[in-house]
Coordinates of C-alpha atoms in Angstrom, one line a residue:
M1 CA -26.6 -13.0 33.5
G2 CA -23.7 -14.5 34.7
C3 CA -22.2 -14.8 38.4
D4 CA -21.1 -11.9 40.4
N5 CA -17.6 -9.2 39.8
P6 CA -15.4 -10.9 42.6
R7 CA -13.0 -8.8 41.0
T8 CA -12.1 -4.8 42.0
D9 CA -10.0 -2.1 40.2
G10 CA -6.4 -3.9 39.5
A11 CA -6.3 -6.4 42.0
N12 CA -6.2 -9.0 39.8
A13 CA -3.5 -7.9 38.1
A14 CA -0.7 -10.6 39.6
Q15 CA -3.3 -13.1 37.9
T16 CA -2.0 -12.1 34.1
G17 CA 1.2 -11.5 34.9
G18 CA 1.3 -7.8 37.0
A19 CA 1.1 -4.2 34.6
D20 CA 4.5 -4.3 33.8
A21 CA 5.7 -7.9 32.7
S22 CA 7.9 -7.3 30.3
A23 CA 9.6 -4.9 28.0
D24 CA 7.7 -2.3 26.4
V25 CA 8.3 -4.5 23.4
Y26 CA 6.8 -3.2 21.0
G27 CA 5.6 0.0 22.2
A28 CA 8.0 2.2 19.3
R29 CA 7.7 -0.1 16.9
D30 CA 4.9 2.7 13.3
A31 CA 1.9 1.2 13.5
A32 CA 2.1 1.3 9.5
E33 CA 3.7 -1.7 10.2
L34 CA 0.6 -3.3 12.3
F35 CA -2.1 -2.2 9.6
A36 CA 0.2 -3.4 6.2
E37 CA -0.8 -7.0 4.3
T38 CA 2.4 -8.5 5.3
E39 CA 1.6 -10.6 7.1
L40 CA -2.0 -11.6 9.6
P41 CA -0.9 -10.8 13.4
T42 CA -2.4 -13.0 15.6
F43 CA -3.0 -11.6 19.0
E44 CA -2.7 -14.7 22.3
L45 CA -4.6 -13.5 25.1
S46 CA -4.8 -15.1 28.2
M47 CA -7.1 -14.9 31.3
P48 CA -8.0 -16.9 34.2
P49 CA -11.2 -18.9 32.8
E50 CA -13.3 -17.3 35.6
R51 CA -12.8 -13.9 34.6
W52 CA -13.6 -15.3 30.7
E53 CA -16.2 -16.6 31.5
Y54 CA -17.7 -13.4 33.8
L55 CA -16.4 -11.0 31.0
Q56 CA -19.0 -13.5 28.1
A57 CA -22.2 -13.3 30.1
H58 CA -21.3 -9.4 31.2
A59 CA -20.4 -8.6 27.2
V60 CA -23.2 -5.8 27.0
D61 CA -21.1 -3.5 30.5
E62 CA -18.8 -3.0 27.9
Q63 CA -16.7 -3.5 30.5
Y64 CA -12.1 -4.2 30.9
E65 CA -11.4 -7.2 32.0
P66 CA -7.3 -7.5 32.5
A67 CA -5.7 -9.9 29.7
E68 CA -2.2 -10.7 29.4
L69 CA -0.7 -10.3 25.9
H70 CA 1.6 -12.3 23.7
F71 CA 2.1 -11.3 20.3
R72 CA 5.1 -13.5 17.4
G73 CA 6.1 -15.7 20.8
E74 CA 6.6 -12.6 23.3
L75 CA 5.2 -10.9 26.1
V76 CA 3.2 -7.3 25.7
G77 CA 2.1 -7.3 29.5
Q78 CA -1.7 -6.6 31.1
V79 CA -3.7 -5.2 28.6
G80 CA -7.3 -4.4 28.8
L81 CA -10.2 -6.8 26.4
R82 CA -13.9 -5.9 26.1
F83 CA -16.0 -6.3 23.6
K84 CA -18.1 -4.0 22.1
G85 CA -20.4 -2.4 19.3
N86 CA -23.9 -0.9 19.3
I87 CA -27.9 -2.3 19.3
G88 CA -27.3 -4.3 16.1
T89 CA -23.7 -6.1 16.8
L90 CA -24.0 -6.3 20.6
T91 CA -27.5 -6.0 22.2
N92 CA -29.3 -8.4 20.6
C93 CA -26.1 -10.8 20.1
F94 CA -28.2 -11.8 23.6
D95 CA -31.4 -13.3 24.2
A96 CA -34.3 -13.0 26.6
E97 CA -32.6 -14.8 28.7
G98 CA -29.2 -13.7 28.2
N99 CA -27.9 -16.4 26.1
L100 CA -25.5 -15.1 23.6
T101 CA -26.4 -16.0 20.3
C102 CA -24.0 -14.0 17.6
R103 CA -20.9 -16.2 16.7
K104 CA -18.6 -13.7 17.6
L105 CA -18.6 -10.4 19.2
S106 CA -16.5 -7.2 18.7
M107 CA -13.7 -6.3 20.8
K108 CA -11.6 -3.8 22.3
L109 CA -8.3 -4.0 23.8
K110 CA -6.8 -0.4 25.6
F111 CA -2.7 -1.6 26.0
D112 CA -2.1 1.2 28.3
E113 CA -5.7 0.4 30.8
Y114 CA -3.5 -1.2 33.5
A115 CA 0.2 0.3 32.4
P116 CA -0.5 3.8 31.0
D117 CA 2.5 5.0 29.6
R118 CA 2.4 1.3 27.8
R119 CA 2.2 1.6 23.9
F120 CA 1.6 -1.0 21.6
F121 CA 3.0 -0.1 17.6
G122 CA 2.5 3.3 19.4
L123 CA -1.1 2.5 20.1
K124 CA -3.1 3.5 23.2
R125 CA -6.5 1.3 22.2
L126 CA -7.7 -0.8 19.3
N127 CA -10.4 -2.2 17.7
L128 CA -11.1 -6.0 16.8
H129 CA -15.2 -5.6 14.8
A130 CA -16.4 -8.6 14.2
M131 CA -18.1 -7.8 10.8
M132 CA -21.2 -9.8 11.5
H133 CA -22.8 -6.8 8.4
D134 CA -20.1 -7.6 6.1
P135 CA -20.3 -11.7 4.6
S136 CA -17.2 -10.7 2.3
L137 CA -15.5 -9.9 6.0
L138 CA -14.0 -6.8 2.9
H139 CA -15.6 -3.5 3.1
E140 CA -13.7 -1.7 6.0
K141 CA -10.6 -2.2 4.5
L142 CA -12.5 -1.2 1.1
T143 CA -13.0 1.9 2.8
Y144 CA -11.8 3.3 5.0
D145 CA -8.4 2.8 2.0
L146 CA -10.6 4.8 -0.5
Y147 CA -11.1 7.2 1.8
R148 CA -8.0 7.8 2.6
E149 CA -7.2 6.8 -1.1
L150 CA -9.1 10.6 -1.8
G151 CA -7.6 12.8 0.9
V152 CA -9.8 11.9 3.8
T153 CA -8.6 11.7 7.0
A154 CA -9.5 8.1 7.9
P155 CA -8.5 5.4 10.5
R156 CA -6.6 3.0 9.1
S157 CA -7.5 -0.9 8.5
S158 CA -6.6 -4.5 8.3
W159 CA -7.6 -7.7 9.9
G160 CA -5.7 -9.7 12.6
I161 CA -6.9 -13.7 14.4
A162 CA -7.2 -13.5 18.6
R163 CA -6.8 -16.2 20.8
V164 CA -8.1 -16.3 24.4
N165 CA -6.4 -19.5 26.6
G166 CA -5.3 -20.8 23.5
V167 CA -8.9 -21.3 22.3
S168 CA -9.1 -19.6 18.8
L169 CA -12.1 -17.3 17.7
G170 CA -11.5 -16.1 14.3
L171 CA -10.6 -13.6 12.5
F172 CA -11.3 -9.8 13.2
S173 CA -11.3 -6.7 11.1
L174 CA -8.2 -4.5 13.2
V175 CA -9.8 -0.8 12.7
E176 CA -7.2 1.9 14.8
E177 CA -9.1 4.0 16.9
V178 CA -10.0 7.6 17.2
D179 CA -8.2 9.1 19.4
G180 CA -6.3 11.6 21.4
R181 CA -2.7 9.7 19.6
F182 CA -5.0 9.5 15.5
T183 CA -5.5 13.2 16.1
K184 CA -1.8 14.3 16.7
D185 CA -0.3 11.5 13.9
R186 CA -1.9 12.9 11.5
W187 CA -2.5 16.5 12.1
K188 CA 0.9 17.2 12.9
N189 CA 0.8 21.0 13.5
Q190 CA -2.7 21.3 15.1
G191 CA -3.7 18.1 17.1
D192 CA -4.2 18.7 20.0
G193 CA -7.7 19.7 19.2
N194 CA -11.0 18.9 21.1
L195 CA -12.3 15.8 18.9
Y196 CA -16.3 14.8 19.5
K197 CA -18.1 11.8 18.7
E198 CA -20.9 12.2 17.4
A199 CA -22.0 15.4 17.8
W200 CA -23.1 17.8 14.7
P201 CA -23.7 21.9 14.6
I202 CA -27.1 21.9 15.8
S203 CA -27.2 22.6 19.7
S204 CA -26.9 25.7 20.9
E205 CA -25.9 24.2 24.1
A206 CA -22.1 23.6 25.3
G207 CA -22.6 20.8 27.5
D208 CA -24.5 18.8 24.3
Y209 CA -20.7 19.2 22.7
A210 CA -19.2 18.8 26.3
A211 CA -21.0 15.2 25.9
A212 CA -19.7 13.9 23.2
L213 CA -15.7 15.5 23.8
E214 CA -13.0 12.7 23.8
T215 CA -9.8 14.6 24.4
N216 CA -9.1 17.5 26.5
E217 CA -12.1 16.6 29.0
E218 CA -10.7 18.6 32.0
T219 CA -9.3 22.1 29.5
A220 CA -12.3 22.2 26.0
T221 CA -14.6 24.7 25.6
H222 CA -16.7 24.4 22.3
D223 CA -17.8 28.1 21.6
A224 CA -16.8 27.1 18.0
F225 CA -18.8 24.5 18.3
V226 CA -22.3 25.9 18.8
E227 CA -21.6 28.9 16.7
F228 CA -20.7 27.3 14.2
A229 CA -23.7 25.4 14.6
A230 CA -25.9 29.5 15.0
E231 CA -24.8 30.6 12.4
L232 CA -25.1 27.6 9.7
H233 CA -29.3 27.6 11.4
G234 CA -29.4 31.0 11.6
A235 CA -28.8 31.6 7.7
S236 CA -32.3 32.9 5.9
D237 CA -30.4 31.0 2.1
A238 CA -28.6 28.2 0.7
A239 CA -26.3 31.0 -0.2
A240 CA -25.8 32.9 3.6
R241 CA -25.3 28.7 4.7
R242 CA -22.6 28.1 1.6
T243 CA -21.0 30.7 3.3
A244 CA -21.4 30.0 7.3
L245 CA -20.0 26.4 6.1
E246 CA -16.7 28.0 4.3
R247 CA -15.7 29.8 7.9
W248 CA -15.6 26.1 8.9
M249 CA -14.9 24.0 7.2
D250 CA -13.7 23.4 3.5
P251 CA -16.4 22.1 1.4
E252 CA -13.8 21.2 -1.4
L253 CA -12.8 17.9 2.3
L254 CA -16.5 17.4 3.0
A255 CA -17.1 16.7 -0.7
R256 CA -14.6 14.4 -1.5
Y257 CA -15.6 13.4 1.8
M258 CA -19.0 12.7 0.5
A259 CA -18.3 11.2 -3.0
V260 CA -16.5 7.9 -1.0
D261 CA -19.8 7.8 1.5
D262 CA -22.3 7.7 -1.2
A263 CA -20.3 5.9 -4.0
I264 CA -19.8 3.2 -0.7
A265 CA -23.2 3.8 0.2
N266 CA -22.9 4.6 3.1
I267 CA -26.3 4.1 4.2
D268 CA -26.1 4.5 8.3
G269 CA -23.5 7.1 8.2
A270 CA -23.8 10.6 8.9
T271 CA -26.2 11.7 6.5
A272 CA -29.0 9.4 8.0
I273 CA -30.1 11.1 10.3
Y274 CA -32.5 8.3 12.8
C275 CA -36.1 10.0 14.5
S276 CA -37.2 8.1 17.5
P277 CA -40.9 6.8 17.0
E278 CA -42.1 8.0 21.1
D279 CA -40.9 11.9 19.2
P280 CA -40.2 12.1 15.5
A281 CA -38.4 15.4 16.7
A282 CA -35.7 14.5 18.5
C283 CA -33.2 13.0 15.2
G284 CA -29.7 12.7 15.2
N285 CA -27.3 10.9 12.9
H286 CA -24.1 8.7 14.8
N287 CA -20.8 7.1 13.1
Y288 CA -18.8 9.5 12.3
F289 CA -16.1 12.3 14.1
F290 CA -16.3 16.0 14.4
Y291 CA -12.3 17.1 15.0
L292 CA -12.0 20.4 15.6
S293 CA -8.3 21.7 14.5
E294 CA -6.4 23.1 17.9
D295 CA -5.8 27.6 16.8
Q296 CA -10.4 26.1 16.9
A297 CA -10.8 27.4 13.2
R298 CA -11.6 24.1 10.9
F299 CA -14.1 21.4 12.1
Q300 CA -13.1 18.5 10.1
L301 CA -15.9 15.0 9.4
V302 CA -13.4 11.9 10.1
P303 CA -15.5 8.4 9.4
W304 CA -16.8 5.4 11.7
D305 CA -17.9 2.1 11.6
L306 CA -18.1 1.1 7.5
D307 CA -18.9 -2.7 7.3
A308 CA -22.5 -2.1 6.8
T309 CA -21.3 -0.4 3.8
L310 CA -21.1 -1.7 0.2
W311 CA -24.9 -3.2 -0.9
P312 CA -26.2 -1.2 -4.0
Q313 CA -30.5 -1.7 -3.1
T314 CA -30.5 -1.2 0.4
I315 CA -33.9 -0.5 2.7
Y316 CA -33.1 3.8 3.2
D317 CA -33.3 4.9 -0.7
N318 CA -36.3 5.5 -0.3
V319 CA -34.9 8.9 1.5
P320 CA -34.4 11.8 -0.7
P321 CA -30.4 12.7 -1.4
W322 CA -28.9 14.4 0.5
H323 CA -28.4 17.4 -2.5
I324 CA -31.9 17.7 -2.1
T325 CA -34.2 19.5 0.4
P326 CA -37.7 18.5 -0.3
E327 CA -40.5 20.8 0.2
D328 CA -42.0 19.0 3.3
C329 CA -38.6 19.1 5.5
N330 CA -40.8 17.1 8.1
E331 CA -42.0 14.1 6.1
R332 CA -40.6 11.4 8.1
Y333 CA -39.8 8.2 6.0
A334 CA -39.9 4.8 8.0
V335 CA -37.0 2.2 7.2
D336 CA -38.6 -1.0 8.5
F337 CA -37.5 -2.1 12.4
G338 CA -38.4 -0.7 15.7
G339 CA -40.4 2.0 14.0
V340 CA -37.6 4.3 13.2
S341 CA -38.0 6.2 10.8
L342 CA -35.6 9.3 9.0
A343 CA -35.5 12.4 8.4
A344 CA -33.9 14.0 4.8
P345 CA -30.7 15.5 5.4
G346 CA -31.0 17.6 3.1
C347 CA -32.9 19.5 5.6
D348 CA -30.0 19.6 7.7
P349 CA -28.0 23.1 7.0
L350 CA -25.1 22.0 7.0
F351 CA -25.8 19.0 4.1
S352 CA -28.5 22.5 2.0
A353 CA -24.4 24.2 2.6
L354 CA -22.3 21.8 0.8
A355 CA -25.0 21.5 -1.8
H356 CA -25.5 24.7 -2.7
D357 CA -22.3 23.8 -4.9
L358 CA -22.0 20.7 -6.4
T359 CA -18.6 21.5 -8.5
D360 CA -16.5 20.2 -5.7
Y361 CA -18.3 17.5 -5.2
D362 CA -19.0 16.3 -8.8
R363 CA -14.9 16.4 -9.9
A364 CA -14.8 14.2 -6.3
S365 CA -16.9 12.3 -7.2
A366 CA -15.3 11.4 -11.0
A367 CA -11.6 10.8 -9.4
L368 CA -12.9 8.5 -7.1
F369 CA -14.3 6.5 -9.8
E370 CA -12.0 7.5 -12.6
G371 CA -9.5 6.0 -9.7
P372 CA -8.8 4.1 -6.3
F373 CA -12.7 2.8 -6.9
A374 CA -12.7 2.5 -10.8
I375 CA -14.7 -1.0 -11.6
E376 CA -11.4 -3.0 -12.2
V377 CA -9.0 -1.0 -9.7
A378 CA -11.9 -1.9 -7.3
R379 CA -11.6 -5.9 -8.3
E380 CA -8.6 -5.7 -8.0
A381 CA -8.4 -4.5 -4.8
I382 CA -10.9 -7.1 -4.0
D383 CA -9.3 -10.0 -5.0
R384 CA -6.1 -8.7 -3.9
H385 CA -7.0 -8.8 -0.1
A386 CA -9.0 -11.6 -0.5
A387 CA -6.4 -13.5 -1.7
F388 CA -4.5 -12.4 2.5
I389 CA -7.1 -13.4 4.5
S390 CA -8.7 -17.1 2.6
E391 CA -6.5 -19.8 5.0
A392 CA -8.0 -17.6 8.1
V393 CA -11.0 -17.5 6.3
A394 CA -11.1 -21.5 5.7
A395 CA -9.7 -22.1 9.4
E396 CA -12.3 -19.6 10.9
P397 CA -13.9 -21.6 13.7
G398 CA -17.5 -22.1 13.2
G399 CA -17.1 -19.4 10.4
P400 CA -19.2 -19.8 6.6
A401 CA -17.8 -22.8 4.1
M402 CA -15.2 -21.6 2.0
E403 CA -17.2 -21.8 -1.4
R404 CA -19.7 -19.4 0.6
W405 CA -17.9 -17.2 1.3
Q406 CA -16.1 -17.3 -2.3
S407 CA -19.6 -16.3 -3.5
A408 CA -19.9 -13.4 -0.9
V409 CA -16.3 -12.4 -2.1
A410 CA -18.0 -13.1 -6.3
M411 CA -21.0 -10.4 -5.4
L412 CA -19.3 -8.2 -4.0
K413 CA -17.2 -7.7 -7.3
H414 CA -19.8 -7.4 -8.8
N415 CA -22.0 -5.2 -6.8
I416 CA -18.7 -2.8 -7.0
P417 CA -21.1 -0.6 -11.4
L418 CA -23.7 -1.7 -8.9
L419 CA -23.0 0.6 -6.5
H420 CA -21.3 3.2 -9.4
A421 CA -25.0 3.1 -11.0
R422 CA -26.3 3.2 -7.5
A423 CA -24.2 7.2 -6.2
R424 CA -24.9 8.2 -10.6
A425 CA -29.0 7.7 -9.7
R426 CA -28.8 9.1 -5.9
R427 CA -26.8 12.1 -7.1
N428 CA -29.5 12.7 -10.2
G429 CA -32.0 13.2 -7.4
L430 CA -33.4 9.9 -7.8
T431 CA -34.7 7.5 -5.2
P432 CA -36.7 4.1 -5.3
A433 CA -40.7 5.8 -5.7
A434 CA -39.9 6.8 -9.2
L435 CA -40.6 3.0 -9.1
D436 CA -43.5 3.4 -6.4
L437 CA -46.4 1.1 -7.6
S438 CA -49.6 3.2 -9.0
T439 CA -52.7 1.6 -7.9
S440 CA -54.9 3.7 -10.8
A441 CA -53.1 3.0 -14.3
P442 CA -50.8 -0.5 -15.6
N443 CA -47.0 -0.9 -14.4
D444 CA -45.3 -1.8 -17.2
F445 CA -41.9 -0.7 -16.0
E446 CA -41.0 0.0 -19.7
S447 CA -40.3 3.5 -18.5
L448 CA -37.6 2.7 -16.6
D449 CA -34.1 2.2 -16.4
D450 CA -31.2 0.3 -15.4
T451 CA -30.1 3.4 -13.2
L452 CA -32.8 3.7 -11.8
V453 CA -33.8 -0.7 -11.1
T454 CA -29.8 0.0 -8.9
L455 CA -32.4 1.4 -6.0
V456 CA -35.1 -1.2 -6.9
A457 CA -34.2 -3.3 -2.8
S458 CA -34.5 -7.1 -2.3
F459 CA -34.0 -9.2 1.2
S460 CA -32.9 -12.5 1.4
N461 CA -31.1 -14.8 4.0
P462 CA -27.3 -14.1 4.2
N463 CA -26.3 -16.9 2.2
T464 CA -28.8 -16.0 -0.4
T465 CA -27.7 -13.7 -3.5
T466 CA -29.8 -12.0 -4.7
A467 CA -29.7 -9.1 -7.6
V468 CA -32.6 -6.6 -9.5
T469 CA -32.2 -5.7 -13.5
L470 CA -34.6 -5.0 -16.3
T471 CA -34.6 -8.2 -19.0
G472 CA -35.1 -6.8 -22.7
A473 CA -36.5 -8.9 -25.3
P474 CA -37.9 -11.3 -24.8
A475 CA -40.0 -9.8 -22.0
L476 CA -43.3 -10.5 -20.7
E477 CA -45.1 -7.6 -22.0
G478 CA -43.7 -5.4 -24.6
L479 CA -40.0 -4.1 -24.6
Q480 CA -39.4 -4.6 -20.7
S481 CA -40.3 -6.1 -17.6
L482 CA -38.6 -6.6 -14.0
R483 CA -36.4 -9.2 -13.1
L484 CA -34.8 -11.0 -9.6
S485 CA -32.0 -12.8 -9.8
F486 CA -31.3 -15.3 -7.2
E487 CA -29.3 -18.1 -5.7
Y488 CA -30.8 -20.5 -2.2
R489 CA -28.1 -21.2 -0.6
D490 CA -28.8 -22.7 3.6
E491 CA -28.0 -21.6 6.6
P492 CA -25.7 -23.9 8.6
G493 CA -28.3 -25.6 10.8
R494 CA -31.4 -23.8 10.4
P495 CA -34.2 -25.3 8.8
W496 CA -36.1 -23.3 6.1
E497 CA -33.7 -20.7 6.2
Q498 CA -33.0 -20.2 1.9
W499 CA -35.8 -16.5 1.2
T500 CA -35.9 -13.4 -0.9
N501 CA -38.1 -11.1 -1.2
L502 CA -38.4 -8.4 -3.5
P503 CA -41.4 -5.5 -1.9
L504 CA -42.6 -3.4 -4.4
A505 CA -44.2 0.6 -2.4
F506 CA -47.6 1.5 -3.2
Q507 CA -47.6 5.2 -4.6
G508 CA -48.7 6.8 -0.8
R509 CA -47.9 4.6 1.7
P510 CA -50.1 2.7 3.2
V511 CA -53.1 2.7 0.1
D512 CA -56.8 1.9 0.8
L513 CA -58.0 -1.3 -1.2
S514 CA -61.1 -2.0 0.4
Q515 CA -62.6 -1.2 -2.8
R516 CA -61.1 -3.5 -4.9
E517 CA -61.4 -6.6 -6.1
G518 CA -58.0 -7.5 -7.3
I519 CA -54.4 -8.0 -8.6
R520 CA -53.5 -8.7 -12.5
L521 CA -49.8 -9.1 -13.4
T522 CA -47.8 -11.5 -15.7
L523 CA -44.8 -13.5 -13.7
R524 CA -42.5 -16.4 -14.9
T525 CA -39.7 -18.3 -13.4
D526 CA -36.7 -20.4 -13.9
V527 CA -38.7 -23.7 -13.9
P528 CA -41.4 -24.0 -12.6
R529 CA -41.6 -23.5 -8.8
V530 CA -44.0 -21.4 -6.3
V531 CA -44.4 -18.0 -6.3
R532 CA -45.2 -16.2 -2.9
V533 CA -47.0 -12.5 -3.8
D534 CA -48.6 -11.2 -0.4
L535 CA -50.1 -8.1 0.7
D536 CA -47.7 -6.0 2.8
S537 CA -48.5 -3.9 5.9
R538 CA -47.4 -2.4 9.9
L539 CA -50.3 -3.7 10.9
Y540 CA -49.7 -7.0 10.7
E541 CA -48.5 -7.3 15.2
A542 CA -44.5 -7.9 15.9
G543 CA -43.0 -11.3 16.3
T544 CA -45.2 -12.8 13.3
E545 CA -42.4 -12.0 10.5
G546 CA -43.6 -13.5 7.0
I547 CA -46.5 -14.1 8.4
R548 CA -48.8 -12.4 5.5
F549 CA -51.8 -11.8 3.9
G550 CA -51.1 -13.2 0.1
W551 CA -51.5 -16.1 -2.7
D552 CA -49.1 -19.2 -3.4
V553 CA -49.7 -18.8 -7.1
A554 CA -47.4 -21.8 -9.0
V555 CA -45.6 -20.9 -11.9
S556 CA -43.2 -22.3 -14.8
S557 CA -40.9 -21.1 -17.6
E558 CA -44.1 -20.2 -19.5
P559 CA -45.7 -16.8 -19.2
L560 CA -48.3 -16.7 -16.7
S561 CA -51.4 -13.8 -16.3
V562 CA -53.3 -14.2 -13.4
E563 CA -55.5 -12.5 -11.2
L564 CA -55.2 -12.7 -7.4
H565 CA -57.8 -11.3 -5.6
F566 CA -58.4 -10.1 -2.6
A567 CA -61.2 -12.2 -1.1
D568 CA -59.6 -15.4 -1.7
A569 CA -55.7 -13.4 0.1
G570 CA -55.1 -16.0 3.0
M571 CA -52.1 -16.7 5.2
P572 CA -49.2 -19.4 4.5
V573 CA -50.2 -23.0 4.9
W574 CA -47.3 -23.2 7.5
A575 CA -48.5 -20.3 9.1
R576 CA -50.2 -20.4 12.4
A577 CA -53.6 -18.3 12.5
T578 CA -53.2 -15.4 13.5
G579 CA -56.5 -13.9 14.2
D580 CA -58.9 -13.1 11.3
Q581 CA -56.8 -9.0 10.2
L582 CA -57.8 -9.2 6.1
A583 CA -60.2 -6.5 5.8
A584 CA -57.8 -3.9 7.8
I585 CA -54.7 -5.1 6.6
R586 CA -57.0 -4.1 2.9
E587 CA -57.3 -1.1 3.9
R588 CA -53.6 -0.2 4.9
V589 CA -51.6 -1.6 2.0
D590 CA -47.4 0.0 2.1
A591 CA -46.7 -2.7 -0.7
L592 CA -47.1 -6.3 -2.6
A593 CA -44.2 -8.4 -1.6
F594 CA -43.0 -10.9 -3.6
Q595 CA -40.9 -14.6 -3.2
P596 CA -40.8 -17.1 -5.0
M597 CA -40.0 -20.3 -2.9
C598 CA -37.0 -22.3 -3.1
N599 CA -36.3 -26.1 -5.3
G600 CA -34.6 -29.1 -4.3
R601 CA -35.0 -29.5 -0.7
E602 CA -34.5 -32.3 1.3
G603 CA -37.4 -34.2 2.8
G604 CA -39.3 -32.5 5.9
G605 CA -35.8 -30.9 6.8
G606 CA -35.6 -27.5 5.1
L607 CA -32.7 -27.6 4.0
L608 CA -31.2 -28.2 0.8
P609 CA -28.2 -31.3 -0.1
E610 CA -25.8 -30.5 1.1
G611 CA -22.8 -28.8 -1.7
T612 CA -25.9 -27.2 -3.3
S613 CA -28.1 -24.7 -4.5
D614 CA -31.2 -23.2 -5.7
E615 CA -30.2 -20.7 -8.9
G616 CA -33.6 -19.3 -10.7
F617 CA -35.3 -16.5 -11.1
L618 CA -38.4 -14.5 -10.8
E619 CA -40.0 -11.9 -14.4
L620 CA -42.5 -10.1 -13.2
D621 CA -44.8 -7.3 -15.5
S622 CA -48.2 -5.8 -16.0
I623 CA -49.6 -5.5 -12.2
Q624 CA -52.1 -3.6 -12.1
V625 CA -54.8 -2.8 -9.3
F626 CA -58.6 -4.2 -10.3

């Protein structure tokens, strides 16, 4: 990928203006100015074209290159520039040949890389996040603000524009770096403590914590972390764990952290305990910092990486809430990518300790939902932030059309009450397992309520919006049916990229349906359209996404009751033959998946006419295996 790196150390400093090319113009300015929504800052970066090409070709190396920074028309000096991210936001953005497949990548600016005393608005580093999982471009600002408004220490966030050699890379989310400068700023009297990135109190080995240390690398000891872990894991019951927690953390402050974490559906934060497919006992979480006060007396959690938040329905919701300890802590919960599974966070002694008394948590949740995350307050914040960045979104190179972005913002506003309902459902111990389909009785959705349905996950292409609700009269049968509402939109330049998928899992999955004949159900759509009903199973081979055994059913606005026989299940008409695995699939079925097809595509191209969408719904009722 790319060429060899001819640069060594800071040898190219002269090419970009030198390490001390200017006075420290902005070093002493307050960082609050940078994150205030008074202007949209533009970072003008320049470097030799061949070095910029090299940096892009070697993005996954995450190595700094020197770049000259101008800001507000003034020279700041030479800074370090590199790309940043994880598997989903960096590594997976390159194909097997090393070609970039993502529109833009997240970056980090290191102001003191070539001039150790250089600061920029008091900062040593600044993160520019590409927001690739956030079509509204608002998630990080909204969520970091919520933590801080509830009294939890968290980075500041806003937006900025980056340009390299005169070419705009577009709008980025600016996120304050969590480092030693951050700790000194937030803990005025205890700011020189140990900062750990993604270290959790589980190990008895000091070296495990040393590897995660971000500050005091030359002088720190890790006895406190070892003791904290030992007391939590050595406790005989939840009450004893609570005593250990109260010694090392402030439970009331941790409860506030968790109230925000749950409200914003932070599915990829501290409660997501990933387990290796090779070793199910090897589990760990990420996207947080632990700070140990300077006097070694108290730990505090700091949130990190929040762009994947604020989605009310997720594939992670089959994991029990953190305050529930399941009977079997060896059970793992699949999340359907790369063979990865999750452990129940309630089995971790820290969460078990906090759950022993949820009084502070309930009080914090009430303050949040009645205060900064009240529905109208949150919607007003969304409108204010959207207005601030709208001109930049309109000028975004290769970015979403304004109509699509505005739709994403509208969907975010629509999701706020759903996020409230999701948090209530999780607090009540509910998971989507309550919706799992029975193989022995009709599934008529009569006993469900709206709170539970907020946990039903549906999936779609990024520009399509979906919602799952219950419908009353006129229901298909009985008092209520399950409805999937959608608005299909194109993906730029990608034919047939208008889809949604609603999987309904079976109880005790996988289930053996080899001795059963088929499925009965009742369906209705807004207008005549084909609905694909698939047998979903983990037995399908990787690389055959969307190629499942199932049936194409012609449905209309009139209720249709059908019988689908397993012997008649086939691959989609567009799929290449993949071998007859139907017998094996029937023995291990995980779910039924429902996909209403998009109407109105032009010719054979697979795209909707420019500026149009396909809005509709699919209703389901009385699903029964026979």
